[in-house]
Amino acid sequence: MGNVRTEIENHVALVTLDNAPVNAAALAMLEEITDIFDSFNDRDEVRAVVLTGAGRCFSAGADLKNRPDLSVPGTRWRRNRVVREVGYSIADCAKPVIAAVNGPALGAGLGLVASCDIIVASEDAVFGLPEIDVGLMGGGKHAGRLLPHSLVRRMMLTGYRAPAAELYRRGIIEACLPAGDLLPYCLDMAAVIASKSPLATRLAKDSMRTIENMTLRDGYIYEQGNTARLSTSHDAQEAVAAFVEKRPPVFLGR
């Protein structure tokens, strides 16, 4: 585990991409990310996650200097599977994930950001799909979950890099902050999430993830099912009792 660092404190996991100099998305790092986020599903001590990059870059995308030999039978298929699944490991993680985008998030790096639940960026951050300049194709589908129709196409066709201030102005990210304020802001938000019922949080993320591609009627029916599950839980009863008794709730996640 040499390309990703994980620190857990007060139910918040801080995951830091650490593949100097630009946190390029080498296959080894993507496999580490997948393993780490999969593990969070079974770790009760983790209730919220912050994902960021070491240094001055979030992730500059694919590792062009260490690409595998795609002429070897099976290599292309394995690489594509690893690249495809890493985003799902974040999006499908039962714990909410906040992206603390501390610098450029390009190509595969933008794909990681788009897989997170909440996105916050520093004033130094830029977002782009520069693959057209290096003979590759960008992840337009992932970017399209986050960005408007025209902007995604502009990025893919021209290599345009949108600054964080522009995405904040468009209402795409939650905040655009001075670099020194980014991580404290994201960790504070994660602490608020971690203070809630773990069961309620898990069901809320499950609802948001599942209803994304449903019709209004089917999506709301699914949400109602999760509401019914939550309403009969210990945590729901504890939330009401704590409110009535004017004390902090003690959640058990069940």
mmCIF file of C-alpha atoms in Angstrom:
data_model
loop_
_atom_site.group_PDB
_atom_site.id
_atom_site.type_symbol
_atom_site.label_atom_id
_atom_site.label_comp_id
_atom_site.label_asym_id
_atom_site.label_seq_id
_atom_site.Cartn_x
_atom_site.Cartn_y
_atom_site.Cartn_z
ATOM 1 C CA MET A 1 0.000 0.000 0.000
ATOM 2 C CA GLY A 2 2.434 2.629 -1.177
ATOM 3 C CA ASN A 3 0.310 5.057 -3.199
ATOM 4 C CA VAL A 4 -2.584 5.820 -0.857
ATOM 5 C CA ARG A 5 -2.558 6.885 2.798
ATOM 6 C CA THR A 6 -5.483 6.340 5.158
ATOM 7 C CA GLU A 7 -5.950 7.959 8.566
ATOM 8 C CA ILE A 8 -9.008 7.376 10.752
ATOM 9 C CA GLU A 9 -9.977 9.645 13.627
ATOM 10 C CA ASN A 10 -13.339 10.182 15.324
ATOM 11 C CA HIS A 11 -15.142 8.047 12.732
ATOM 12 C CA VAL A 12 -13.751 10.065 9.795
ATOM 13 C CA ALA A 13 -11.354 8.460 7.319
ATOM 14 C CA LEU A 14 -8.956 10.765 5.485
ATOM 15 C CA VAL A 15 -7.781 9.069 2.274
ATOM 16 C CA THR A 16 -4.839 10.776 0.549
ATOM 17 C CA LEU A 17 -3.635 9.920 -2.942
ATOM 18 C CA ASP A 18 0.142 9.906 -2.685
ATOM 19 C CA ASN A 19 1.838 9.037 -5.954
ATOM 20 C CA ALA A 20 4.330 11.867 -6.485
ATOM 21 C CA PRO A 21 4.651 14.163 -8.241
ATOM 22 C CA VAL A 22 1.076 14.537 -9.567
ATOM 23 C CA ASN A 23 -0.771 11.534 -8.077
ATOM 24 C CA ALA A 24 -1.063 9.936 -11.493
ATOM 25 C CA ALA A 25 -3.660 7.184 -11.626
ATOM 26 C CA ALA A 26 -1.364 4.200 -11.977
ATOM 27 C CA LEU A 27 -3.085 0.806 -11.908
ATOM 28 C CA ALA A 28 -1.521 -0.004 -8.550
ATOM 29 C CA MET A 29 -2.966 3.153 -7.020
ATOM 30 C CA LEU A 30 -6.411 2.520 -8.493
ATOM 31 C CA GLU A 31 -6.383 -1.015 -7.073
ATOM 32 C CA GLU A 32 -5.441 0.382 -3.670
ATOM 33 C CA ILE A 33 -8.287 2.885 -3.799
ATOM 34 C CA THR A 34 -10.757 0.126 -4.644
ATOM 35 C CA ASP A 35 -9.536 -2.088 -1.803
ATOM 36 C CA ILE A 36 -9.664 0.775 0.698
ATOM 37 C CA PHE A 37 -13.166 1.926 -0.183
ATOM 38 C CA ASP A 38 -14.462 -1.643 -0.273
ATOM 39 C CA SER A 39 -13.090 -2.121 3.237
ATOM 40 C CA PHE A 40 -15.010 0.887 4.546
ATOM 41 C CA ASN A 41 -18.270 -0.958 3.928
ATOM 42 C CA ASP A 42 -17.345 -3.372 6.727
ATOM 43 C CA ARG A 43 -15.632 -0.950 9.128
ATOM 44 C CA ASP A 44 -17.963 0.425 11.773
ATOM 45 C CA GLU A 45 -15.309 2.882 12.938
ATOM 46 C CA VAL A 46 -15.653 4.727 9.618
ATOM 47 C CA ARG A 47 -18.789 6.821 9.152
ATOM 48 C CA ALA A 48 -17.600 9.420 6.626
ATOM 49 C CA VAL A 49 -14.655 9.736 4.236
ATOM 50 C CA VAL A 50 -12.621 12.654 2.867
ATOM 51 C CA LEU A 51 -10.644 11.979 -0.328
ATOM 52 C CA THR A 52 -7.800 14.332 -1.267
ATOM 53 C CA GLY A 53 -4.396 14.417 -2.914
ATOM 54 C CA ALA A 54 -0.914 14.911 -1.510
ATOM 55 C CA GLY A 55 1.050 17.962 -2.569
ATOM 56 C CA ARG A 56 -0.411 20.514 -4.963
ATOM 57 C CA CYS A 57 -2.353 18.134 -7.213
ATOM 58 C CA PHE A 58 -5.440 16.020 -6.634
ATOM 59 C CA SER A 59 -4.724 13.693 -9.551
ATOM 60 C CA ALA A 60 -3.464 14.539 -13.025
ATOM 61 C CA GLY A 61 -5.086 11.435 -14.501
ATOM 62 C CA ALA A 62 -3.660 8.369 -16.216
ATOM 63 C CA ASP A 63 -0.027 7.466 -15.619
ATOM 64 C CA LEU A 64 1.282 7.961 -19.167
ATOM 65 C CA LYS A 65 4.882 7.132 -18.235
ATOM 66 C CA ASN A 66 4.112 3.667 -16.899
ATOM 67 C CA ARG A 67 1.387 2.345 -19.161
ATOM 68 C CA PRO A 68 1.139 -1.452 -19.373
ATOM 69 C CA ASP A 69 2.018 -3.285 -22.573
ATOM 70 C CA LEU A 70 -1.434 -3.581 -24.111
ATOM 71 C CA SER A 71 -0.183 -6.066 -26.710
ATOM 72 C CA VAL A 72 -0.025 -8.750 -24.010
ATOM 73 C CA PRO A 73 -3.234 -10.817 -24.220
ATOM 74 C CA GLY A 74 -5.717 -9.840 -21.521
ATOM 75 C CA THR A 75 -3.862 -6.718 -20.387
ATOM 76 C CA ARG A 76 -6.245 -4.218 -21.980
ATOM 77 C CA TRP A 77 -9.264 -5.995 -20.490
ATOM 78 C CA ARG A 78 -7.757 -6.091 -17.005
ATOM 79 C CA ARG A 79 -6.726 -2.428 -17.172
ATOM 80 C CA ASN A 80 -10.174 -1.368 -18.321
ATOM 81 C CA ARG A 81 -11.798 -3.350 -15.529
ATOM 82 C CA VAL A 82 -9.588 -1.761 -12.858
ATOM 83 C CA VAL A 83 -10.204 1.760 -14.208
ATOM 84 C CA ARG A 84 -13.939 1.113 -14.464
ATOM 85 C CA GLU A 85 -14.430 -0.349 -11.024
ATOM 86 C CA VAL A 86 -12.497 2.208 -8.980
ATOM 87 C CA GLY A 87 -15.207 4.820 -9.488
ATOM 88 C CA TYR A 88 -17.882 2.362 -8.431
ATOM 89 C CA SER A 89 -15.947 1.509 -5.273
ATOM 90 C CA ILE A 90 -16.382 5.160 -4.253
ATOM 91 C CA ALA A 91 -19.912 5.693 -5.556
ATOM 92 C CA ASP A 92 -21.135 2.390 -4.069
ATOM 93 C CA CYS A 93 -19.321 2.860 -0.756
ATOM 94 C CA ALA A 94 -21.888 2.769 2.042
ATOM 95 C CA LYS A 95 -20.181 5.715 3.720
ATOM 96 C CA PRO A 96 -20.536 9.273 2.333
ATOM 97 C CA VAL A 97 -17.422 10.540 0.544
ATOM 98 C CA ILE A 98 -16.332 14.181 0.356
ATOM 99 C CA ALA A 99 -13.819 15.149 -2.342
ATOM 100 C CA ALA A 100 -11.344 17.750 -1.102
ATOM 101 C CA VAL A 101 -9.925 18.780 -4.470
ATOM 102 C CA ASN A 102 -6.664 20.488 -3.617
ATOM 103 C CA GLY A 103 -5.332 20.977 -7.155
ATOM 104 C CA PRO A 104 -5.796 19.757 -10.734
ATOM 105 C CA ALA A 105 -8.326 16.913 -11.151
ATOM 106 C CA LEU A 106 -7.832 15.762 -14.716
ATOM 107 C CA GLY A 107 -9.025 12.765 -16.708
ATOM 108 C CA ALA A 108 -9.183 9.798 -14.358
ATOM 109 C CA GLY A 109 -8.755 12.255 -11.482
ATOM 110 C CA LEU A 110 -11.955 14.004 -12.526
ATOM 111 C CA GLY A 111 -13.616 10.590 -12.668
ATOM 112 C CA LEU A 112 -12.709 10.000 -9.028
ATOM 113 C CA VAL A 113 -14.137 13.385 -8.060
ATOM 114 C CA ALA A 114 -17.369 12.751 -9.962
ATOM 115 C CA SER A 115 -17.831 9.500 -8.024
ATOM 116 C CA CYS A 116 -17.851 11.308 -4.667
ATOM 117 C CA ASP A 117 -20.989 12.516 -2.885
ATOM 118 C CA ILE A 118 -19.905 16.068 -2.047
ATOM 119 C CA ILE A 119 -17.252 18.119 -3.839
ATOM 120 C CA VAL A 120 -15.244 20.979 -2.355
ATOM 121 C CA ALA A 121 -12.225 22.557 -4.056
ATOM 122 C CA SER A 122 -9.402 24.945 -3.382
ATOM 123 C CA GLU A 123 -8.886 28.064 -5.467
ATOM 124 C CA ASP A 124 -5.920 26.257 -7.052
ATOM 125 C CA ALA A 125 -8.044 23.416 -8.422
ATOM 126 C CA VAL A 126 -8.905 22.952 -12.083
ATOM 127 C CA PHE A 127 -11.070 20.262 -13.669
ATOM 128 C CA GLY A 128 -10.535 18.862 -17.146
ATOM 129 C CA LEU A 129 -10.482 16.025 -19.655
ATOM 130 C CA PRO A 130 -7.137 16.554 -21.440
ATOM 131 C CA GLU A 131 -7.036 13.131 -23.103
ATOM 132 C CA ILE A 132 -7.588 14.529 -26.590
ATOM 133 C CA ASP A 133 -4.081 16.012 -26.438
ATOM 134 C CA VAL A 134 -2.407 12.666 -25.673
ATOM 135 C CA GLY A 135 -4.246 10.358 -28.047
ATOM 136 C CA LEU A 136 -6.791 9.050 -25.557
ATOM 137 C CA MET A 137 -10.475 9.452 -24.781
ATOM 138 C CA GLY A 138 -11.814 11.076 -21.639
ATOM 139 C CA GLY A 139 -14.418 9.758 -19.235
ATOM 140 C CA GLY A 140 -17.309 11.768 -20.603
ATOM 141 C CA LYS A 141 -19.964 9.660 -18.890
ATOM 142 C CA HIS A 142 -18.497 10.210 -15.429
ATOM 143 C CA ALA A 143 -17.958 13.907 -16.111
ATOM 144 C CA GLY A 144 -21.537 14.155 -17.350
ATOM 145 C CA ARG A 145 -22.816 13.191 -13.898
ATOM 146 C CA LEU A 146 -21.172 16.326 -12.583
ATOM 147 C CA LEU A 147 -20.961 18.861 -15.392
ATOM 148 C CA PRO A 148 -23.422 20.379 -17.896
ATOM 149 C CA HIS A 149 -23.803 19.052 -21.445
ATOM 150 C CA SER A 150 -21.912 21.843 -23.212
ATOM 151 C CA LEU A 151 -19.060 22.065 -20.705
ATOM 152 C CA VAL A 152 -18.304 18.330 -20.881
ATOM 153 C CA ARG A 153 -18.105 18.504 -24.658
ATOM 154 C CA ARG A 154 -15.922 21.601 -24.532
ATOM 155 C CA MET A 155 -13.539 19.793 -22.203
ATOM 156 C CA MET A 156 -13.417 16.639 -24.325
ATOM 157 C CA LEU A 157 -13.023 18.449 -27.653
ATOM 158 C CA THR A 158 -10.617 21.240 -26.670
ATOM 159 C CA GLY A 159 -8.870 20.071 -23.498
ATOM 160 C CA TYR A 160 -10.297 23.064 -21.610
ATOM 161 C CA ARG A 161 -9.592 23.071 -17.872
ATOM 162 C CA ALA A 162 -12.340 24.708 -15.831
ATOM 163 C CA PRO A 163 -11.124 26.534 -12.705
ATOM 164 C CA ALA A 164 -12.786 25.799 -9.390
ATOM 165 C CA ALA A 165 -14.183 29.328 -9.238
ATOM 166 C CA GLU A 166 -16.135 28.672 -12.442
ATOM 167 C CA LEU A 167 -17.603 25.423 -11.128
ATOM 168 C CA TYR A 168 -18.587 27.152 -7.898
ATOM 169 C CA ARG A 169 -20.252 29.947 -9.861
ATOM 170 C CA ARG A 170 -22.185 27.324 -11.822
ATOM 171 C CA GLY A 171 -23.326 25.643 -8.579
ATOM 172 C CA ILE A 172 -21.437 22.415 -9.316
ATOM 173 C CA ILE A 173 -19.206 22.324 -6.228
ATOM 174 C CA GLU A 174 -20.041 23.247 -2.637
ATOM 175 C CA ALA A 175 -17.240 25.737 -2.014
ATOM 176 C CA CYS A 176 -14.106 27.244 -3.549
ATOM 177 C CA LEU A 177 -11.689 27.991 -0.732
ATOM 178 C CA PRO A 178 -8.136 29.202 -0.074
ATOM 179 C CA ALA A 179 -5.824 26.183 -0.059
ATOM 180 C CA GLY A 180 -5.237 26.319 3.694
ATOM 181 C CA ASP A 181 -8.949 26.256 4.456
ATOM 182 C CA LEU A 182 -9.880 23.305 2.243
ATOM 183 C CA LEU A 183 -9.066 20.296 4.409
ATOM 184 C CA PRO A 184 -10.361 21.770 7.697
ATOM 185 C CA TYR A 185 -13.629 22.663 5.955
ATOM 186 C CA CYS A 186 -14.034 19.147 4.546
ATOM 187 C CA LEU A 187 -13.067 17.435 7.799
ATOM 188 C CA ASP A 188 -15.565 19.583 9.708
ATOM 189 C CA MET A 189 -18.291 18.592 7.254
ATOM 190 C CA ALA A 190 -17.316 14.929 7.574
ATOM 191 C CA ALA A 191 -17.482 15.244 11.373
ATOM 192 C CA VAL A 192 -21.058 16.507 11.097
ATOM 193 C CA ILE A 193 -21.973 13.517 8.931
ATOM 194 C CA ALA A 194 -20.203 11.157 11.338
ATOM 195 C CA SER A 195 -22.268 12.521 14.232
ATOM 196 C CA LYS A 196 -25.494 11.310 12.634
ATOM 197 C CA SER A 197 -26.992 7.839 12.895
ATOM 198 C CA PRO A 198 -24.778 5.455 10.888
ATOM 199 C CA LEU A 199 -27.889 3.587 9.804
ATOM 200 C CA ALA A 200 -29.666 6.748 8.652
ATOM 201 C CA THR A 201 -26.566 7.858 6.774
ATOM 202 C CA ARG A 202 -26.167 4.476 5.090
ATOM 203 C CA LEU A 203 -29.814 4.428 4.004
ATOM 204 C CA ALA A 204 -29.654 8.043 2.810
ATOM 205 C CA LYS A 205 -26.657 7.336 0.593
ATOM 206 C CA ASP A 206 -28.246 4.102 -0.613
ATOM 207 C CA SER A 207 -31.357 6.061 -1.596
ATOM 208 C CA MET A 208 -29.442 8.807 -3.399
ATOM 209 C CA ARG A 209 -27.285 6.318 -5.293
ATOM 210 C CA THR A 210 -30.158 4.039 -6.281
ATOM 211 C CA ILE A 211 -32.760 6.609 -7.333
ATOM 212 C CA GLU A 212 -30.381 8.552 -9.558
ATOM 213 C CA ASN A 213 -31.536 6.802 -12.727
ATOM 214 C CA MET A 214 -35.122 6.075 -11.664
ATOM 215 C CA THR A 215 -38.327 7.851 -12.560
ATOM 216 C CA LEU A 216 -39.745 10.258 -9.986
ATOM 217 C CA ARG A 217 -42.444 7.770 -8.948
ATOM 218 C CA ASP A 218 -40.155 4.740 -8.668
ATOM 219 C CA GLY A 219 -37.430 6.736 -6.947
ATOM 220 C CA TYR A 220 -39.762 8.081 -4.298
ATOM 221 C CA ILE A 221 -41.232 4.623 -3.693
ATOM 222 C CA TYR A 222 -37.682 3.367 -3.082
ATOM 223 C CA GLU A 223 -37.004 6.221 -0.660
ATOM 224 C CA GLN A 224 -40.228 5.456 1.207
ATOM 225 C CA GLY A 225 -39.043 1.869 1.644
ATOM 226 C CA ASN A 226 -35.802 3.054 3.238
ATOM 227 C CA THR A 227 -37.742 5.485 5.435
ATOM 228 C CA ALA A 228 -39.871 2.603 6.676
ATOM 229 C CA ARG A 229 -36.749 0.551 7.442
ATOM 230 C CA LEU A 230 -35.229 3.441 9.383
ATOM 231 C CA SER A 231 -38.382 4.274 11.340
ATOM 232 C CA THR A 232 -38.412 0.917 13.128
ATOM 233 C CA SER A 233 -34.730 1.050 14.110
ATOM 234 C CA HIS A 234 -33.095 1.673 17.475
ATOM 235 C CA ASP A 235 -31.400 4.795 16.071
ATOM 236 C CA ALA A 236 -34.717 6.351 15.044
ATOM 237 C CA GLN A 237 -36.157 5.772 18.515
ATOM 238 C CA GLU A 238 -32.980 7.132 20.100
ATOM 239 C CA ALA A 239 -33.121 10.281 17.938
ATOM 240 C CA VAL A 240 -36.650 11.017 19.138
ATOM 241 C CA ALA A 241 -35.800 10.251 22.771
ATOM 242 C CA ALA A 242 -32.697 12.456 22.671
ATOM 243 C CA PHE A 243 -34.713 15.312 21.172
ATOM 244 C CA VAL A 244 -37.391 15.062 23.862
ATOM 245 C CA GLU A 245 -34.847 14.713 26.668
ATOM 246 C CA LYS A 246 -32.664 17.534 25.267
ATOM 247 C CA ARG A 247 -29.464 15.449 25.207
ATOM 248 C CA PRO A 248 -27.024 14.282 22.543
ATOM 249 C CA PRO A 249 -28.144 11.035 20.904
ATOM 250 C CA VAL A 250 -26.175 7.821 21.259
ATOM 251 C CA PHE A 251 -26.445 5.958 17.963
ATOM 252 C CA LEU A 252 -25.668 2.267 17.547
ATOM 253 C CA GLY A 253 -26.094 1.975 13.815
ATOM 254 C CA ARG A 254 -29.038 -0.402 14.061
#
